[in-house]
mmCIF file of C-alpha atoms in Angstrom:
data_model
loop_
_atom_site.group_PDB
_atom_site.id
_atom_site.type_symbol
_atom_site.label_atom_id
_atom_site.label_comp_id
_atom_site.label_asym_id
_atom_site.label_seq_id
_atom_site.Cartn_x
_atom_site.Cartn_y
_atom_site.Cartn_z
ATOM 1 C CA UNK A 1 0.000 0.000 0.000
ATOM 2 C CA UNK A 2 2.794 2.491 0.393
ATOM 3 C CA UNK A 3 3.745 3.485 -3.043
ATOM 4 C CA UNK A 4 0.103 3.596 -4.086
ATOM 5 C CA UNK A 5 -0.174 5.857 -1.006
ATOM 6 C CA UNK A 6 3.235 7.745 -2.134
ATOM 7 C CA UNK A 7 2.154 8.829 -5.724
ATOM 8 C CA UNK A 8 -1.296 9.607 -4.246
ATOM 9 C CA UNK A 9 0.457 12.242 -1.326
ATOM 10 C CA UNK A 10 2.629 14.015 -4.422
ATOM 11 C CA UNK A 11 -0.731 13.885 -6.493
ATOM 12 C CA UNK A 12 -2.649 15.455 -4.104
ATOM 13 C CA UNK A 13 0.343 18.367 -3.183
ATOM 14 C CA UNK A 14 0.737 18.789 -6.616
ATOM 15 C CA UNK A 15 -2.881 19.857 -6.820
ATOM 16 C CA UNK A 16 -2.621 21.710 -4.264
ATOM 17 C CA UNK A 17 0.887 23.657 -5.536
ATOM 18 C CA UNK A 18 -1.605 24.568 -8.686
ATOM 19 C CA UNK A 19 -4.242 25.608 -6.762
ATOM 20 C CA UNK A 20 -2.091 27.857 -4.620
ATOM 21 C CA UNK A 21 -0.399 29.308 -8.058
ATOM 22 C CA UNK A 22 -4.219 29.896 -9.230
ATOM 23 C CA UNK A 23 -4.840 31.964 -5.903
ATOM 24 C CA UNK A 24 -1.745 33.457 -6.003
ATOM 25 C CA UNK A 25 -2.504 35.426 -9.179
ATOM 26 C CA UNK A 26 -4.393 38.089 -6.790
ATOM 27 C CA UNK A 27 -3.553 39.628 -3.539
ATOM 28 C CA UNK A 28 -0.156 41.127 -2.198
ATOM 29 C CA UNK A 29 3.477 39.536 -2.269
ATOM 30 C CA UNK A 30 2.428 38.866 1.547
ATOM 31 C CA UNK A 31 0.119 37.060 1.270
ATOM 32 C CA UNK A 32 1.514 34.738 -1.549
ATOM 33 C CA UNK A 33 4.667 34.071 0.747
ATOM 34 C CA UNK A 34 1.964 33.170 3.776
ATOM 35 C CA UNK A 35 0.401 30.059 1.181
ATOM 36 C CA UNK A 36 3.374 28.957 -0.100
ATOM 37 C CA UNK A 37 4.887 28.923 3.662
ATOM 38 C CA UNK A 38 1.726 27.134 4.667
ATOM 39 C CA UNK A 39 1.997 24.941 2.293
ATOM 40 C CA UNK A 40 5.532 23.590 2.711
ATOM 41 C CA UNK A 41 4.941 23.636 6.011
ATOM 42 C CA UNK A 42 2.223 21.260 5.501
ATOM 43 C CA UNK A 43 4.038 19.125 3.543
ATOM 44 C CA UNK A 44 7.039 18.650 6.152
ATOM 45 C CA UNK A 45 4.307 17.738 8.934
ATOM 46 C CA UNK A 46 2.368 14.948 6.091
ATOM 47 C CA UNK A 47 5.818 13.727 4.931
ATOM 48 C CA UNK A 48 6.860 13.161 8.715
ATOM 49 C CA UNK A 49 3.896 11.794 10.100
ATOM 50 C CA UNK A 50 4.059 9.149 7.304
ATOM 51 C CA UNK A 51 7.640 8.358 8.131
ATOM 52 C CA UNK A 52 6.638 7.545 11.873
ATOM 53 C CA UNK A 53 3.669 5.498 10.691
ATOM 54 C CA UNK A 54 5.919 3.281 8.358
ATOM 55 C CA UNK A 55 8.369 3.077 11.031
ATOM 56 C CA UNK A 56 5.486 1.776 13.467
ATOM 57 C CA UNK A 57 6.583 4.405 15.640
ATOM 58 C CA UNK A 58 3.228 6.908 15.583
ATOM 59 C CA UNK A 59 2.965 6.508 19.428
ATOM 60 C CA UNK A 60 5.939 8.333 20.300
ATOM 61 C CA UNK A 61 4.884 11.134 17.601
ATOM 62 C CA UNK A 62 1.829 11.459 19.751
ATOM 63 C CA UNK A 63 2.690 11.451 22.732
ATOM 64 C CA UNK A 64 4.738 14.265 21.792
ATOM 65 C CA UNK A 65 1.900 15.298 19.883
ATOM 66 C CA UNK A 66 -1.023 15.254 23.166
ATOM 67 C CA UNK A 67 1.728 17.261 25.640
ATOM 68 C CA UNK A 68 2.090 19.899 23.658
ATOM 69 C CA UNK A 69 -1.738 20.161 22.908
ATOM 70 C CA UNK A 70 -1.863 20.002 26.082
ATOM 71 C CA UNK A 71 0.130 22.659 26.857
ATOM 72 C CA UNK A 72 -1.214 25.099 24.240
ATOM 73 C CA UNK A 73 -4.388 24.745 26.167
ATOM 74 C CA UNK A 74 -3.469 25.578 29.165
ATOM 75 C CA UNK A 75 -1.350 28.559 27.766
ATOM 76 C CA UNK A 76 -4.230 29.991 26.326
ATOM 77 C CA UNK A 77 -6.657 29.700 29.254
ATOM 78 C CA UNK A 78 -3.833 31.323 30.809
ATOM 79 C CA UNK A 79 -3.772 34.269 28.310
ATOM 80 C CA UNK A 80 -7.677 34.790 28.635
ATOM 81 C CA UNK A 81 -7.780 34.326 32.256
ATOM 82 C CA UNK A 82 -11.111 32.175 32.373
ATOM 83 C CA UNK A 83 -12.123 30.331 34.955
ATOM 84 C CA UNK A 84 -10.756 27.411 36.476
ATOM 85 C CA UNK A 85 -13.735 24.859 35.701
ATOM 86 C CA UNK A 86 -13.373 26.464 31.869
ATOM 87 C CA UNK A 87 -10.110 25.071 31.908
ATOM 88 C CA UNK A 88 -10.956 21.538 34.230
ATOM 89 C CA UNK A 89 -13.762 20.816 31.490
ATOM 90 C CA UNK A 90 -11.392 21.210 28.805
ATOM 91 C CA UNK A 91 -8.661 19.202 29.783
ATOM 92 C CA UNK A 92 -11.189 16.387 30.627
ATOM 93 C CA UNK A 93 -12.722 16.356 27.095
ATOM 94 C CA UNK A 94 -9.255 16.572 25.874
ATOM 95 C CA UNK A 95 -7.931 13.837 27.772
ATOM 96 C CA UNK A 96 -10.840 11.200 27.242
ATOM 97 C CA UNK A 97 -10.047 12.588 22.996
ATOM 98 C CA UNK A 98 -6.270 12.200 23.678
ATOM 99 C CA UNK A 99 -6.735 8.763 25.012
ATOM 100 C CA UNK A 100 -8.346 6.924 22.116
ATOM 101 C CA UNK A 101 -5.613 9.096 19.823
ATOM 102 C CA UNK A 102 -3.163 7.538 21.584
ATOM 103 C CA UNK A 103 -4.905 4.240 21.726
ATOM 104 C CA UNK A 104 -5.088 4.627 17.769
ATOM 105 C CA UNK A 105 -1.266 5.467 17.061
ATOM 106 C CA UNK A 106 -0.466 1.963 19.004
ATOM 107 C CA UNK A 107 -2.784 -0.472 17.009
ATOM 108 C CA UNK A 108 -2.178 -2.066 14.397
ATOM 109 C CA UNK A 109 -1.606 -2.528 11.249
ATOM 110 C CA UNK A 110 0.363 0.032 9.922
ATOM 111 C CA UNK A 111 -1.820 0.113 6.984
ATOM 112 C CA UNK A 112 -5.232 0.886 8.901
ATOM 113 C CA UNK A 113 -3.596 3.647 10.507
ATOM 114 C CA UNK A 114 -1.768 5.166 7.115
ATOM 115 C CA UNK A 115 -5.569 4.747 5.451
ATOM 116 C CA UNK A 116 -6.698 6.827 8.215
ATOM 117 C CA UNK A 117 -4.301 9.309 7.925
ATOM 118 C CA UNK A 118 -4.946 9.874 4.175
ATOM 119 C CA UNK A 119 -8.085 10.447 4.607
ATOM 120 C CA UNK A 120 -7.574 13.558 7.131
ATOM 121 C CA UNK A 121 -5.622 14.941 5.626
ATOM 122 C CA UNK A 122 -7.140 14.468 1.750
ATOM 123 C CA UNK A 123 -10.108 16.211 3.919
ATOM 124 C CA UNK A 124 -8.012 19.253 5.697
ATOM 125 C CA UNK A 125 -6.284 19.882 2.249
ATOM 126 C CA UNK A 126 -8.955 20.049 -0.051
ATOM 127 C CA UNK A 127 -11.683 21.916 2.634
ATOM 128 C CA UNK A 128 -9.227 24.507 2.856
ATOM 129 C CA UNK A 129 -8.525 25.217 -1.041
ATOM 130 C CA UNK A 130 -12.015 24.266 -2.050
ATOM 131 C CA UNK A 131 -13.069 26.930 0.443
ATOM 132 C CA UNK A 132 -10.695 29.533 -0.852
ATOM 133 C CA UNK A 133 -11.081 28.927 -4.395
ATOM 134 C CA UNK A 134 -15.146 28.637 -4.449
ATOM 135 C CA UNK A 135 -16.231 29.343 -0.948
ATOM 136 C CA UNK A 136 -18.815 31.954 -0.343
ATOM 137 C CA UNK A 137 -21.349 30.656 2.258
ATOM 138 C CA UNK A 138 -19.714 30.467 6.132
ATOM 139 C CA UNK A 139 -20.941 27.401 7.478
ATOM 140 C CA UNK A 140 -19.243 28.202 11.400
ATOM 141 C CA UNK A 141 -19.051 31.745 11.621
ATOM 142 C CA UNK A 142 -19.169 32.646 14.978
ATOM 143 C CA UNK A 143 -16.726 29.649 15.595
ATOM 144 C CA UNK A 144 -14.431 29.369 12.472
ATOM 145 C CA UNK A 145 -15.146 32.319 10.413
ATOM 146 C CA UNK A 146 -12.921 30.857 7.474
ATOM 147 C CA UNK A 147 -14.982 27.257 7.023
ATOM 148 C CA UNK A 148 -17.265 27.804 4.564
ATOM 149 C CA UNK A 149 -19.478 25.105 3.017
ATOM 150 C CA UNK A 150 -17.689 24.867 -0.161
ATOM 151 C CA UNK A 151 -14.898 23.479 1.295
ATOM 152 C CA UNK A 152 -16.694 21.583 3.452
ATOM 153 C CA UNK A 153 -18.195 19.839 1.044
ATOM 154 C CA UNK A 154 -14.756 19.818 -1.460
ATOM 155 C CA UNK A 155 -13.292 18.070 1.674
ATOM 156 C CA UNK A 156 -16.219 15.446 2.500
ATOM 157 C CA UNK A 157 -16.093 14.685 -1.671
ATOM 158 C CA UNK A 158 -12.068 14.222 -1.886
ATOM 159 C CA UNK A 159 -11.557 12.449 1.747
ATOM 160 C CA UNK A 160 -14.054 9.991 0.667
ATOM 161 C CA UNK A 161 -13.176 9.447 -2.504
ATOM 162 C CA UNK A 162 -9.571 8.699 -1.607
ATOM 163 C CA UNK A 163 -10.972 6.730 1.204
ATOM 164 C CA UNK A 164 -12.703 4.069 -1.453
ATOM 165 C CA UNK A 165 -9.824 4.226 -3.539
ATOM 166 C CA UNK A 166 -7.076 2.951 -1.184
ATOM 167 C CA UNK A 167 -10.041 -0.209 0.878
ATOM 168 C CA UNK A 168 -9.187 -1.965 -2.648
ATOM 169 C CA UNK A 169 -5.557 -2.634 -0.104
ATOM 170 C CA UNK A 170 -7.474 -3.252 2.936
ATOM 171 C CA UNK A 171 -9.783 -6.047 4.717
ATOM 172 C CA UNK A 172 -12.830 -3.731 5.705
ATOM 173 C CA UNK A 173 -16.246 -5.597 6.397
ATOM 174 C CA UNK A 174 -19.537 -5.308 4.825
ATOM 175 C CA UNK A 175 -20.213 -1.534 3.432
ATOM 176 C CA UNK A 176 -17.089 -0.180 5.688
ATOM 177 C CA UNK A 177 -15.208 0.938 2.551
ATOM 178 C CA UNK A 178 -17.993 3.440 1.771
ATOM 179 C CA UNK A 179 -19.141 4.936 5.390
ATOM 180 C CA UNK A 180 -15.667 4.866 7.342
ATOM 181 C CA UNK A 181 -14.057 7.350 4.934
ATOM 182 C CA UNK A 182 -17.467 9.558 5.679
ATOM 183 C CA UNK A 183 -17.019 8.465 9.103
ATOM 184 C CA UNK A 184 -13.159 10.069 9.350
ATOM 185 C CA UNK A 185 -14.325 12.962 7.393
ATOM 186 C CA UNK A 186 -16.663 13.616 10.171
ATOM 187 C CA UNK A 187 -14.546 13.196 12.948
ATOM 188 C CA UNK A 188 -11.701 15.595 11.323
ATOM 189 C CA UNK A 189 -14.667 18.491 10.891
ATOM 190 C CA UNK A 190 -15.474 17.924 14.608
ATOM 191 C CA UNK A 191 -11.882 18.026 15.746
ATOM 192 C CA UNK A 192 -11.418 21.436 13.646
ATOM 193 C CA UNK A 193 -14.842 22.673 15.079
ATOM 194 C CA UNK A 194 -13.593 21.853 18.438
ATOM 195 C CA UNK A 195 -10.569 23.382 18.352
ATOM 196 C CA UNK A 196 -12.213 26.667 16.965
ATOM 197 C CA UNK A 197 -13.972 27.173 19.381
ATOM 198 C CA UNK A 198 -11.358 26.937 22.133
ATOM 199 C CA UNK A 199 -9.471 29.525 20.280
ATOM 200 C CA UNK A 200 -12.693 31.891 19.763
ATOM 201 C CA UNK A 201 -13.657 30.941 23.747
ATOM 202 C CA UNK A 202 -9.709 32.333 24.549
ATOM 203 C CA UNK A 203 -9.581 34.980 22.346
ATOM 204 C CA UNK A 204 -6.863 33.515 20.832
ATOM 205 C CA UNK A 205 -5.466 34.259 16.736
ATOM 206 C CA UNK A 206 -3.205 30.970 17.036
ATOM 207 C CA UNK A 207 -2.181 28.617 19.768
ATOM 208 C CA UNK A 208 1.392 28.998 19.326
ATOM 209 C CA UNK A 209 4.032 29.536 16.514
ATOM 210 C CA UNK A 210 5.615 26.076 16.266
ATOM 211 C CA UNK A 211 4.782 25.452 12.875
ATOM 212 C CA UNK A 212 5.284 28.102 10.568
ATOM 213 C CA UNK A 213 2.412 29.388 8.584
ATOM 214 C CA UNK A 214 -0.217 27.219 11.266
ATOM 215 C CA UNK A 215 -1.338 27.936 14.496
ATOM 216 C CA UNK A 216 0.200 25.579 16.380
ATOM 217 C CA UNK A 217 -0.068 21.968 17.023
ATOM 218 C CA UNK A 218 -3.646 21.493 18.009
ATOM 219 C CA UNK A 219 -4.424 23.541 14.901
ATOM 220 C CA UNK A 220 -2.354 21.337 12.418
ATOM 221 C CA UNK A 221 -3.153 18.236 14.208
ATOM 222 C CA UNK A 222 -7.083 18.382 15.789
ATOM 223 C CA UNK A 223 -8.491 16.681 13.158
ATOM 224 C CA UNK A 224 -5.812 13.961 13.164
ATOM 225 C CA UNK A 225 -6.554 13.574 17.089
ATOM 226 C CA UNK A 226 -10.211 12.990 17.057
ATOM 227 C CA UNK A 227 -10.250 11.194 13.610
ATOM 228 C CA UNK A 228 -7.950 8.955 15.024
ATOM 229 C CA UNK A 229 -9.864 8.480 18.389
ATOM 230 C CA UNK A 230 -12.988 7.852 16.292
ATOM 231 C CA UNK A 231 -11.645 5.344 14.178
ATOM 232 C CA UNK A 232 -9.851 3.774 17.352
ATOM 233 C CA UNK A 233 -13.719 3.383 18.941
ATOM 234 C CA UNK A 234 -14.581 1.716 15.582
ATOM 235 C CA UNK A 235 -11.998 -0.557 15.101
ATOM 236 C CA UNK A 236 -12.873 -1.835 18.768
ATOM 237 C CA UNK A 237 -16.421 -2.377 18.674
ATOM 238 C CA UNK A 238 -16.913 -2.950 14.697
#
């Protein structure tokens, strides 16, 4: 499955590298640096998150991963002063979300988890240039005021689609090859959702400046985290 999985990761940046030239054509020199630094950005984080998963090492990644999410959220409840219970309540819904994560990076095999993995990030790449190529209609706007249903939709279409494409490698029962990419799809839109609204609840732009071009690691990686807790509830029961 990996080289099918290779060509379909340079396939998918090399759309994206056109679409980004296509947007690029208007606004300022600034903001064609910020998508091209976003962008290679992006593709550093895909290209070593694959590496771990071939290595079956994901579980260190995350745990590296879930402390500093962790962190960031306490940094920004810090930096908007809320209240204590805010912040309790938080770290409890992260933790039970953290736990399945890290449940997910340590199961096996490889292959499930690298399927998985696709398919957020086929979704987070193609929502986002979807939404700025053809995106008009917000679909979160007092949470994420840059979603917009376009994308939405552009990232539901492509993260399934991918997701039926690569179950031709994999042993999935019954009609799993058609609902669990829809099912991933979902659970990297909630992630994103969720970690929105933390931000908008903190007054916070970013959570931090570790990844240049992103907000931070809960902001590259939510969807990752509760995709991959969702998929480690339905491997387990399903």
């Amino acid at each position: 499955m990996f080289w099918p999985l290779f060509y379909l990761i340079a396939a998918c940046f090399g759309i994206g590298a056109v679409a980004i030239a296509k947007l690029n054509r208007k606004g300022d020199a600034a903001q064609r640096r910020a998508r091209w630094v976003k962008y290679f950005a992006y593709l550093v984080v895909v290209g070593v998150t694959v590496w771990f998963i071939q290595l079956g090492a994901l579980r260190y990644l995350a745990v590296g991963i879930l402390a500093v999410g962790a962190y960031e959220i306490v940094s920004g409840w810090r930096r908007a002063h809320r209240g204590r219970v805010f912040l309790a309540v938080s770290l409890g819904v992260y933790l039970l979300i953290a736990y399945g994560f890290y449940r997910f990076s340590s199961q096996g095999p490889q292959a499930l988890i690298l399927y998985a993995y696709t398919v957020v990030f086929t979704f987070d790449g193609f929502a986002q240039l979807t939404g700025q190529l053809f995106g008009r209609r917000k679909i979160l706007p007092t949470i994420s005021p840059e979603k917009t249903v376009a994308g939405v939709v552009g990232g539901y279409v492509m993260g399934t689609a991918i997701g039926v494409f690569l179950s031709r490698w994999l042993s999935l029962p019954g009609y799993a090859a058609w609902y669990l990419p829809v099912l991933i799809c979902t659970g990297a839109f909630v992630g994103d959702a969720l970690a929105s609204w933390y931000k908008r609840r903190c007054g916070l732009k970013d959570y931090s400046r570790l990844i240049p071009g992103h907000g931070g690691i809960l902001d590259r990686f939510d969807s990752f985290i509760v995709a991959g807790a969702i998929f480690w509830l339905w491997c387990r029961f399903f």
